[in-house]
Coordinates of C-alpha atoms in Angstrom, one line a residue:
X218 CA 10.6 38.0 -1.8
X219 CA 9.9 35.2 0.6
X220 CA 7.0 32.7 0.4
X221 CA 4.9 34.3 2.7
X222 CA 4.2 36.7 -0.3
X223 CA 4.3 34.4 -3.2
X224 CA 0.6 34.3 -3.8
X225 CA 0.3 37.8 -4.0
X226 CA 3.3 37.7 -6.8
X227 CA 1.6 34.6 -8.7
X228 CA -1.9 36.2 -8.9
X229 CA -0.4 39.5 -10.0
X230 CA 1.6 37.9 -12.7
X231 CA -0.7 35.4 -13.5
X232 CA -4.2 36.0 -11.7
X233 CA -6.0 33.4 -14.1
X234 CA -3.0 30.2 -14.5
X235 CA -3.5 27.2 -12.4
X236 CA -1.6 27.1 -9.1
X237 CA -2.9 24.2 -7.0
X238 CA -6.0 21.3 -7.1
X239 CA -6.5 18.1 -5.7
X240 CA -9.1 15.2 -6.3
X241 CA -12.1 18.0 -4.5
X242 CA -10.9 21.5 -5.9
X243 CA -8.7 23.2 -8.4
X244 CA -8.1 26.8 -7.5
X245 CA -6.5 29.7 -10.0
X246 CA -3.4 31.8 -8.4
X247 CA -6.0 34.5 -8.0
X248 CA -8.3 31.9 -5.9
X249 CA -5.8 30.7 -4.3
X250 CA -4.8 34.0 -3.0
X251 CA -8.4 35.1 -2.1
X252 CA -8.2 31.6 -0.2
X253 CA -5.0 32.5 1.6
X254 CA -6.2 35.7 2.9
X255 CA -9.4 34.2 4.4
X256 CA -7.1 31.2 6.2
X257 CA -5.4 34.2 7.6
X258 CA -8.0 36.1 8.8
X259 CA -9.9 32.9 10.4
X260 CA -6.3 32.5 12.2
X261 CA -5.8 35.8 13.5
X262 CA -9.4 35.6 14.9
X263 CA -8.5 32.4 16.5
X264 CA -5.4 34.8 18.1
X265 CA -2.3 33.5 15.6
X266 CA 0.5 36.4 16.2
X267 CA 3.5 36.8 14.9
X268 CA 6.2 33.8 16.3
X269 CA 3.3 31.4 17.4
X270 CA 3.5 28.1 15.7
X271 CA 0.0 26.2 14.2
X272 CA 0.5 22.4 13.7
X273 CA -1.2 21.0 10.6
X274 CA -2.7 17.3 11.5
X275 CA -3.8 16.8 7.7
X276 CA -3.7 14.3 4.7
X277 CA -2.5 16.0 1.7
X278 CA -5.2 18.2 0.2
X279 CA -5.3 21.9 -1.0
X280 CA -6.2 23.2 2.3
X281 CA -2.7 22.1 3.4
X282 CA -0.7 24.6 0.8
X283 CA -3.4 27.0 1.9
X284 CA -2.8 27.0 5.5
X285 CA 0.9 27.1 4.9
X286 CA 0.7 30.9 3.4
X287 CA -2.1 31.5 5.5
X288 CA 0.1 30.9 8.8
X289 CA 3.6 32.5 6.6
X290 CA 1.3 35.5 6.0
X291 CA 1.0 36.3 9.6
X292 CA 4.9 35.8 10.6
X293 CA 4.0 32.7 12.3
X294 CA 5.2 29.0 11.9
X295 CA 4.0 25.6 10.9
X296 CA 4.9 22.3 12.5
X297 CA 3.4 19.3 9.5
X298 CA 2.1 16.2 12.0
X299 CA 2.0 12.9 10.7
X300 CA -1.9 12.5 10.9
X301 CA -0.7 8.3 12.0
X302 CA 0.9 9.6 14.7
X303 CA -0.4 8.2 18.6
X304 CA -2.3 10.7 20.7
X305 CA 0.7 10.5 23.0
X306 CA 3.5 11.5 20.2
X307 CA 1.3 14.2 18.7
X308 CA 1.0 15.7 22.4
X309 CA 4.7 15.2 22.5
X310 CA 5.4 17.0 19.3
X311 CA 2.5 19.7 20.2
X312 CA 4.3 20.1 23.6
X313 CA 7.9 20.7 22.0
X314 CA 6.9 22.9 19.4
X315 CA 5.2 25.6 21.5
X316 CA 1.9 25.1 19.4
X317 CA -1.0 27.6 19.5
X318 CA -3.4 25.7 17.1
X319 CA -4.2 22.5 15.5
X320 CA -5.7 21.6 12.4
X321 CA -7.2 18.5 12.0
X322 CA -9.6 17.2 9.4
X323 CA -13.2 17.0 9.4
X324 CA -13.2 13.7 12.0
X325 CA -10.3 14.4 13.6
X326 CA -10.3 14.5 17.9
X327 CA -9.6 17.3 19.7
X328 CA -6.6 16.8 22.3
X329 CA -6.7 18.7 25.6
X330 CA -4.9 21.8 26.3
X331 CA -4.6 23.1 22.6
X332 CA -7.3 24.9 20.5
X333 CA -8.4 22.4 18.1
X334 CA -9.9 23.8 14.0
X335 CA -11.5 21.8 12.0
X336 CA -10.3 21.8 8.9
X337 CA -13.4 22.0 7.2
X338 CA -14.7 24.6 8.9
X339 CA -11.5 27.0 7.9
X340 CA -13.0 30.3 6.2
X341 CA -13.2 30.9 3.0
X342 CA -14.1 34.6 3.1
X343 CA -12.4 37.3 4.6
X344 CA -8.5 39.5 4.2
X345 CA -5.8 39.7 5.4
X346 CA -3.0 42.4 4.7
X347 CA 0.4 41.4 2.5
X348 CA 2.8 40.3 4.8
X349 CA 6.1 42.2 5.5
X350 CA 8.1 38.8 6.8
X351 CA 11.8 39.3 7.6
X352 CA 13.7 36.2 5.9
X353 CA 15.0 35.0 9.3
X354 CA 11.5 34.5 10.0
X355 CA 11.0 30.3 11.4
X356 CA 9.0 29.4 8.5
X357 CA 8.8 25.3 9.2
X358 CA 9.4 23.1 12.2
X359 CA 10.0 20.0 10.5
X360 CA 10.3 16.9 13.2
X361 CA 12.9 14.2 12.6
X362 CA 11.1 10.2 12.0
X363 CA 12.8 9.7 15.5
X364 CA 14.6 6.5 14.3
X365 CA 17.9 7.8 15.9
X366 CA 16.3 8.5 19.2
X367 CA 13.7 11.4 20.3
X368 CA 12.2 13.4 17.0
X369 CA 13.8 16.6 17.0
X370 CA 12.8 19.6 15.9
X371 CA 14.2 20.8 12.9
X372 CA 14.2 24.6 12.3
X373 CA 13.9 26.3 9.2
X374 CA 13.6 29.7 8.4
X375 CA 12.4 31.5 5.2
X376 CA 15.8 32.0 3.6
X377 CA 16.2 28.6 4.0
X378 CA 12.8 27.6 2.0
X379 CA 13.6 30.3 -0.8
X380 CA 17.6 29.0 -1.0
X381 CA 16.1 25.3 -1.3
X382 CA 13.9 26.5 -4.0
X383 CA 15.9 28.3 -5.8
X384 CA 18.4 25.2 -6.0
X385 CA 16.0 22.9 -7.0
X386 CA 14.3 25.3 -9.5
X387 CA 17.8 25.9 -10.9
X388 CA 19.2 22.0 -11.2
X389 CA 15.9 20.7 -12.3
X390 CA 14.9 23.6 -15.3
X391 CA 11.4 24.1 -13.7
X392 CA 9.3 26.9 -15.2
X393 CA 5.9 27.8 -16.0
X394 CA 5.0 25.0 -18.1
X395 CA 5.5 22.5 -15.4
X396 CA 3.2 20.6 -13.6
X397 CA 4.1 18.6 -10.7
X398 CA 2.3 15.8 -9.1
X399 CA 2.8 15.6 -5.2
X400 CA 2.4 11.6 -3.8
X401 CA 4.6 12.4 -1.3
X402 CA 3.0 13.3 2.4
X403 CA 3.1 17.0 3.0
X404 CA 4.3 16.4 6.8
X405 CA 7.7 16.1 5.2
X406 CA 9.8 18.5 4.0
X407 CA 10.2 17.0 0.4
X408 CA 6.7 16.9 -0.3
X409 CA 6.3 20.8 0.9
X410 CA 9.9 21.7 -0.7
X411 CA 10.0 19.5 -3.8
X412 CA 6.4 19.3 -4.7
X413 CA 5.0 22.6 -3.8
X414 CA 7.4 25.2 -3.0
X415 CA 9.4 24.8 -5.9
X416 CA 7.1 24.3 -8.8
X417 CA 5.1 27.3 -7.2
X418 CA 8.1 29.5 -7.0
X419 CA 8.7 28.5 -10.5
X420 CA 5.6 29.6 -11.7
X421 CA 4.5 25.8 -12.3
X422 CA 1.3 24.3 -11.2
X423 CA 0.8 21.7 -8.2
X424 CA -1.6 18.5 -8.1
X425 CA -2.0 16.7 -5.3
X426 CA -2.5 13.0 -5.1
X427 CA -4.2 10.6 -2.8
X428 CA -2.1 8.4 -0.6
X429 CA 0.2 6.4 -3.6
X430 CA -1.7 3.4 -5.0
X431 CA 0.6 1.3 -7.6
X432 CA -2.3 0.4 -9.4
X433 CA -3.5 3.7 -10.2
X434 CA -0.8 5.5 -10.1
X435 CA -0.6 5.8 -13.9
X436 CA -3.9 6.0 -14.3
X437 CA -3.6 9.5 -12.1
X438 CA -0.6 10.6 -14.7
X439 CA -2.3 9.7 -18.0
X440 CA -5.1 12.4 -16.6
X441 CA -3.4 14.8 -15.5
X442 CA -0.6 15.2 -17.5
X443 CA 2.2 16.3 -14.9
X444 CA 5.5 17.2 -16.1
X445 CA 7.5 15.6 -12.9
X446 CA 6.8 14.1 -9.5
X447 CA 9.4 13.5 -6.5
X448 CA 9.2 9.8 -4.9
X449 CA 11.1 7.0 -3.0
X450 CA 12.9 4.5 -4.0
X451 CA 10.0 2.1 -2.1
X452 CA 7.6 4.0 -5.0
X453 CA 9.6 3.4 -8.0
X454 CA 10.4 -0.7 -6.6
X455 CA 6.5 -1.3 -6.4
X456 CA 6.0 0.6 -10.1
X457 CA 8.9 -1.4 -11.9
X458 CA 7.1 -4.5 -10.1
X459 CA 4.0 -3.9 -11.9
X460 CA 2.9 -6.4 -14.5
X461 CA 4.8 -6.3 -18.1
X462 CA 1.1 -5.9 -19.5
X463 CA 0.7 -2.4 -17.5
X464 CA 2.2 -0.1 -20.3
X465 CA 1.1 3.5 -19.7
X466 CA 1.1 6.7 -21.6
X467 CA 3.9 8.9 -19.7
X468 CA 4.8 11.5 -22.2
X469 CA 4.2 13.9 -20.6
X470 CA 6.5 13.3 -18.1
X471 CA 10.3 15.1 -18.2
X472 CA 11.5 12.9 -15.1
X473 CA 10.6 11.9 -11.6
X474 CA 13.1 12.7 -8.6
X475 CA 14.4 9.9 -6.5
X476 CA 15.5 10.8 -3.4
X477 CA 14.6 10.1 0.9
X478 CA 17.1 7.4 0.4
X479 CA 19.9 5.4 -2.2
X480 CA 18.5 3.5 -4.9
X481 CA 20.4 0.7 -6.5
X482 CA 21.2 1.4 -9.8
X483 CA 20.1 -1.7 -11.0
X484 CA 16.6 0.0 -10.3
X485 CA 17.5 3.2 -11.9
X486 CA 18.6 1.7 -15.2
X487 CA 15.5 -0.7 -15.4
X488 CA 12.7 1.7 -14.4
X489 CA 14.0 4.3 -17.3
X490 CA 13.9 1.2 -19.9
X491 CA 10.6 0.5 -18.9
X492 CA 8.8 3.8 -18.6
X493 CA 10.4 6.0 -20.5
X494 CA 11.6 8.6 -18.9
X495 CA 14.6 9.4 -16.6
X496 CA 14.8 9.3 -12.7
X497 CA 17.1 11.9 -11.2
X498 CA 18.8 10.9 -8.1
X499 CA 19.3 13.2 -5.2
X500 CA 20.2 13.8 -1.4
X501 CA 19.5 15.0 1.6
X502 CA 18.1 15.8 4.6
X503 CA 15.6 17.9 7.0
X504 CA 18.3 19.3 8.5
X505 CA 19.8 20.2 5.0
X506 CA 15.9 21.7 4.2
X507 CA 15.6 18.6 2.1
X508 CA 18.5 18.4 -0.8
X509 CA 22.0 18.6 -0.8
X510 CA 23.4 16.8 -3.9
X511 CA 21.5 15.8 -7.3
X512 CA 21.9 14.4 -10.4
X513 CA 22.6 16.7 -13.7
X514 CA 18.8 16.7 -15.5
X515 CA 20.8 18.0 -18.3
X516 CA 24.6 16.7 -18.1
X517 CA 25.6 13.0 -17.0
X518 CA 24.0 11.0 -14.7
X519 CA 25.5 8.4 -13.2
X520 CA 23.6 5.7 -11.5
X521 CA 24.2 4.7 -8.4
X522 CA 25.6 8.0 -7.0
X523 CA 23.6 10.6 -5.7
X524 CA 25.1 13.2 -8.2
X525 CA 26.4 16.9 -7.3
X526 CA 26.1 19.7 -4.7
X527 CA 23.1 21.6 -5.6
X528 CA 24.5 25.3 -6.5
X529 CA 25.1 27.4 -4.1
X530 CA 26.3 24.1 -1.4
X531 CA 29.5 22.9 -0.5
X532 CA 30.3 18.6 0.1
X533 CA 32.9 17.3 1.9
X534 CA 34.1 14.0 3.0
X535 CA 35.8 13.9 6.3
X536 CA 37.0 11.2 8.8
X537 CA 36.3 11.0 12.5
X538 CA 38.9 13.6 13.5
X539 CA 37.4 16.0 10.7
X540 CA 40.5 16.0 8.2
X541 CA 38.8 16.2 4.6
X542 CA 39.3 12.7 2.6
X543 CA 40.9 12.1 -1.2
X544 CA 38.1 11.0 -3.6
X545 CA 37.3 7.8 -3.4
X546 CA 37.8 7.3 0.3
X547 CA 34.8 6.9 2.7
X548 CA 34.2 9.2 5.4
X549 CA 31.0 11.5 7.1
X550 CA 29.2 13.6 4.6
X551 CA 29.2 16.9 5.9
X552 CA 27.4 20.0 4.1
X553 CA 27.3 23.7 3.6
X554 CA 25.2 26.4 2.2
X555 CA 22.6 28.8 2.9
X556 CA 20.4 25.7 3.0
X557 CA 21.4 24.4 6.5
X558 CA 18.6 24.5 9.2
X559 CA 18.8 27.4 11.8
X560 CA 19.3 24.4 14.4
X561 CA 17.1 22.1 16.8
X562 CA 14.7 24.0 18.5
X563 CA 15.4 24.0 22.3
X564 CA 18.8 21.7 22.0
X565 CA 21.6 23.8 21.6
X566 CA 23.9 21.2 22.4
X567 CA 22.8 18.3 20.1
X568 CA 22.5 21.4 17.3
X569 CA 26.1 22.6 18.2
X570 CA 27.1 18.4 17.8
X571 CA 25.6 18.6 14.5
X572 CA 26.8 21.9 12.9
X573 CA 30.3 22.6 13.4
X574 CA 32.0 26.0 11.7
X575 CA 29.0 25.8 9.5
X576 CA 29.6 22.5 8.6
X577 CA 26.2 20.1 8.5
X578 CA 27.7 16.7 10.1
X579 CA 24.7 14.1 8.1
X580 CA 25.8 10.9 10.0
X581 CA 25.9 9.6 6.3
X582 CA 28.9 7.7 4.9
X583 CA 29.9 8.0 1.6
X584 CA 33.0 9.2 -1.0
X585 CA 33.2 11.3 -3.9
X586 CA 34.5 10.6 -7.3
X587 CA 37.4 12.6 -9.0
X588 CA 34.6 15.0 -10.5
X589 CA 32.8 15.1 -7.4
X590 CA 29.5 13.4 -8.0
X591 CA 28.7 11.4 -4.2
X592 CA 28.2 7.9 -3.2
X593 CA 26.5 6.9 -0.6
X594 CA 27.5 3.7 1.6
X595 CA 25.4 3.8 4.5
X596 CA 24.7 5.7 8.0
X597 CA 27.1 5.5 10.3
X598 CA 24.8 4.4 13.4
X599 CA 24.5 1.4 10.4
X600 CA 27.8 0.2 10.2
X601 CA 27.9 -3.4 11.1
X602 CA 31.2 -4.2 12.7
X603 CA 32.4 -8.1 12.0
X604 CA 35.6 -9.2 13.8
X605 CA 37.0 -5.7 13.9
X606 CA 36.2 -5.2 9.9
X607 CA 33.6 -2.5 8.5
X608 CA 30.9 -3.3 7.1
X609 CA 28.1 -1.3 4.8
X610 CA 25.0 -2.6 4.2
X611 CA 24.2 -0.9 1.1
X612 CA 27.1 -2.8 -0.7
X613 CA 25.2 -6.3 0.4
X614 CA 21.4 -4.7 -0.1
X615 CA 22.7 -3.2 -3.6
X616 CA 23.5 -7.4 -4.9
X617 CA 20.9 -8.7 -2.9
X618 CA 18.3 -6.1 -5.1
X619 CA 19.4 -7.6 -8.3
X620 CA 18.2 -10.7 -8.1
X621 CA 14.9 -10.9 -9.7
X622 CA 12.7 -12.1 -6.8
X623 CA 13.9 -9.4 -4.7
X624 CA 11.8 -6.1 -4.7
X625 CA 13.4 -4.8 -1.6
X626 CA 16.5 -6.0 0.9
X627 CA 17.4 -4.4 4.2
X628 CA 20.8 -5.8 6.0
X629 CA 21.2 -5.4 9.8
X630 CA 24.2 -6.5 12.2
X631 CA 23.4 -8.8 14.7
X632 CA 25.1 -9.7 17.7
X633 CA 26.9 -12.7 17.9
X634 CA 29.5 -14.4 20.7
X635 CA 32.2 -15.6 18.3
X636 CA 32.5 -11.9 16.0
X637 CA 30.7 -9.2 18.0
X638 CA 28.4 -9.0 15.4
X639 CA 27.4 -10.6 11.9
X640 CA 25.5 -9.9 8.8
X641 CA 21.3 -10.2 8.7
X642 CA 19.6 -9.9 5.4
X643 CA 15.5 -8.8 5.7
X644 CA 14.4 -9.5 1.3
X645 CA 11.2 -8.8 0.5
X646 CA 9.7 -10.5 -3.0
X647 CA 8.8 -9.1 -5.8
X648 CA 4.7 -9.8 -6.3
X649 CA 3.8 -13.3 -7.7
X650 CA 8.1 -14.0 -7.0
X651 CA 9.4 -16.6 -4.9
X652 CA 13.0 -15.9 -2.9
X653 CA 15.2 -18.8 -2.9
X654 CA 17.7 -18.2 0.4
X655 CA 20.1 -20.4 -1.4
X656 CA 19.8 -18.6 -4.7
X657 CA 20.8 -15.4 -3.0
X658 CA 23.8 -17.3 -0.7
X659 CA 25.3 -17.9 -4.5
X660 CA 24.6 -14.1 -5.5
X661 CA 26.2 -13.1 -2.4
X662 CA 29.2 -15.4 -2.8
X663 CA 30.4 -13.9 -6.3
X664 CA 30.2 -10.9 -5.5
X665 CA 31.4 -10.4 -1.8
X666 CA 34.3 -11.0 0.1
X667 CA 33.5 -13.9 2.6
X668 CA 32.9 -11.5 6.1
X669 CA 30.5 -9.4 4.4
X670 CA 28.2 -12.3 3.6
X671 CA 25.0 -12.7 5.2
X672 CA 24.6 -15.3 7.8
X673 CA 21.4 -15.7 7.2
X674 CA 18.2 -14.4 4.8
X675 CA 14.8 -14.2 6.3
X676 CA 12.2 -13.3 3.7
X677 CA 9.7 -11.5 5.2
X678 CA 5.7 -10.3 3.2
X679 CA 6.7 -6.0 3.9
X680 CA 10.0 -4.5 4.9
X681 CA 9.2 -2.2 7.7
X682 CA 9.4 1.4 6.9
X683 CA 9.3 4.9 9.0
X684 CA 6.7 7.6 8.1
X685 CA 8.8 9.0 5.3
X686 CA 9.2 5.6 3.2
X687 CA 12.6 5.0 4.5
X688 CA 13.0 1.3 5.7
X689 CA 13.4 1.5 9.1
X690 CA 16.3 -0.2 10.8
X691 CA 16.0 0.0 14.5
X692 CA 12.2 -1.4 14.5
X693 CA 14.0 -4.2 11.8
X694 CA 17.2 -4.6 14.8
X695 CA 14.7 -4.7 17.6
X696 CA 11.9 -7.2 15.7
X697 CA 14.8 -9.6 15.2
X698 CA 15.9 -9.4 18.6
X699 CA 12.9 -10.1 20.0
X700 CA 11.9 -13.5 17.5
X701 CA 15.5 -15.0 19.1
X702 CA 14.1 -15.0 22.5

């Protein structure tokens, strides 16, 4: 089985159970299927063959999941595009990709040199035959946020997809009487592996969301009842920030998964005091089809870490030479398992850099414990280097985040005459908070050495983030460059 025929599988077990709705449509796996096959009729009339890749310009909505098993169903591939993306860096990605088709929705533009469907006028009648997809089929072309340089990329096949599943279907205990909610945006791979993929795989059901609204959010969950949702730490910040008097109903909810990026444990601990029910911290990366460590939904969890290696995927901690470290000591995360992507498409060189003997290098740094749960300390194109000493920021963002002004921190190094470089903390406040720099100078001095101290604290209204919710650090560097001129 691969996903190109899970439809066919759900509405043959299952032809009348829910399998996906949004705020316009809910569709049974039967529906869903008849939908499928019409998406992949309307493609192969618009000349989709086997190999050619469609990019999908859309907001999340059921035609998304649609025109994923649509495409699949053919042997093709997608390539998600950020629908805020420039005209210039969707030609760019369009360009890379090889793309055949776009999708857009209903008042999208058309861009030269590629035919252009409107989403609303895809079919909804017509067949196509079940698919007979080899598993080394390129299933996704998932483009890297570009914050280390030109996106990239990312190639996964469909052995890949169904190994990520399975991993998460395993660690997480999701079955049939699940129900997910997807906030995430479907242009990255945790919002297609996490929020769809998965729960479908499982037999679960999938709602999507409009774009994440704090102040409806759990409005959205008190109606629908999901079981789980995936978010980022950015999501659960603004949802602990909420007013004490905003005290919803979330019974039905068995956890939410935390991942994209480390979350301080301070905000772990206080989010499952407050609502009730537990967030399960994991890692990874596109290149890694999404997840590569987690957090025990059923053993001990230990905030602050990123848990264990999903099943089935190997960690290791190694230094610059590639010699595996002792627990405890930091070094580059590296990864293996049937999970690692195929490689960059058209860079073989920067995808032989990146995978060595198997080994995914992640640029991460980080150490694991004795019983090998992970901790992450950084990137490594983060390290701050202060008069020859190493420096993480996550250490100084991890104090900075428990002060109670601060809803969000982001530490840069800055270059200075005298130490090559020194410490910059971004803080952003929590709503209706005031940040006191000096406040935070005291926070800082009990509980870091003196050369991992920020310099200086510059408290800013929104801590700029890339198009995944992580905070991004080279527009931060290069914004705080340019007010010293």
């Amino acid at each position: 089985m691969n996903f190109a025929s899970l439809p066919d599988r759900r509405a043959d077990l299952d032809p009348d159970g829910p399998a996906v709705a949004d705020r316009a449509q809910s569709l049974t796996n039967a529906q869903l299927l008849d939908r499928v096959r019409a998406a992949a009729s309307h493609l192969q009339g618009l000349g989709i063959r086997p190999g050619d890749v469609v990019a999908l310009k859309l907001t999340n909505r059921i035609e998304f999941v649609v025109l994923l098993f649509a495409t699949w169903r053919l042997g093709a591939t997608v390539t998600p595009i950020n629908p805020s993306l420039t005209d210039n860096e969707v030609a760019r990605q369009l360009d890379d990709s090889g793309a055949r088709l776009m999708v857009v929705e209903d008042d999208g533009a058309p861009l030269d040199g590629i035919t252009t469907l409107v989403v609303g006028d895809l079919s909804t009648v017509g067949t196509a035959e079940e698919p007979q997809i080899d598993s080394s089929t390129l299933a996704l072309l998932i483009y890297t946020s570009g914050t280390t340089g030109v996106p990239k990329g990312v190639m996964l096949d469909h052995a890949n997809l169904l190994a990520m599943a399975e991993m998460g279907r395993e660690s997480l205990q999701v079955g049939p009487a699940d129900r997910c909610l997807l906030i995430l945006p479907l242009f990255h791979v945790n919002g297609i592996l996490v929020s769809v993929l998965m729960p479908l795989l499982a037999g679960a059901s999938v709602v999507i969301a409009d774009r994440f609204n704090p102040q409806t959010f759990f409005d959205l969950v008190e109606s629908v009842r999901p079981t789980f949702f995936s978010a980022v730490p950015t999501i659960y910040g603004m949802l602990a920030a909420l007013p004490d008097g905003v005290q919803p109903d979330t019974s039905s909810l068995r956890f939410g998964v935390c991942g994209a990026a480390p979350a301080t444990a301070e905000l772990l601990t206080r989010f499952e005091a407050r609502y009730g029910f537990p967030l399960i911290e994991a890692y990874g990366l596109s290149e890694g089809t999404c997840g590569s460590t987690i957090n025990p939904i059923a053993g001990p969890r230990r905030a602050g870490t990123v848990g264990l290696p999903f099943p089935g995927q190997e960690i290791r901690i190694v230094d610059e030479d590639g010699v595996e470290q002792a627990p405890g000591v930091d070094g580059e995360v590296v990864v293996r398992g049937p999970n690692v992507m195929r490689g960059y498409l058209g860079r073989p060189e920067e995808t032989a850099e990146v995978i060595v003997d198997g080994w995914l290098h992640t640029g991460d740094i980080g150490h694991l414990d004795v019983d090998g749960y992970l901790t992450l300390v950084g990137r490594s194109k983060d390290i701050i280097i202060r008069g020859g000493e190493n420096i993480y920021p996550k250490e100084i963002e991890d104090v900075l985040a428990a002060d109670p002004s601060v809803l969000e921190a982001a530490v840069i190094g800055v270059p200075d005459d005298k130490w090559g470089e020194v410490v910059v903390a971004y803080v952003q406040p929590r709503p209706d908070s005031t940040v006191d720099p000096a406040a935070l100078k005291a926070l800082c001095a009990r509980h870091l050495s003196g050369y991992k101290r920020p310099s200086s604290y510059v408290v800013v209204e929104s801590i700029a983030k890339n198009a995944v919710g992580k905070i991004d650090k080279p527009s931060l560097r290069a914004t705080h460059a340019g007010s010293r001129r």
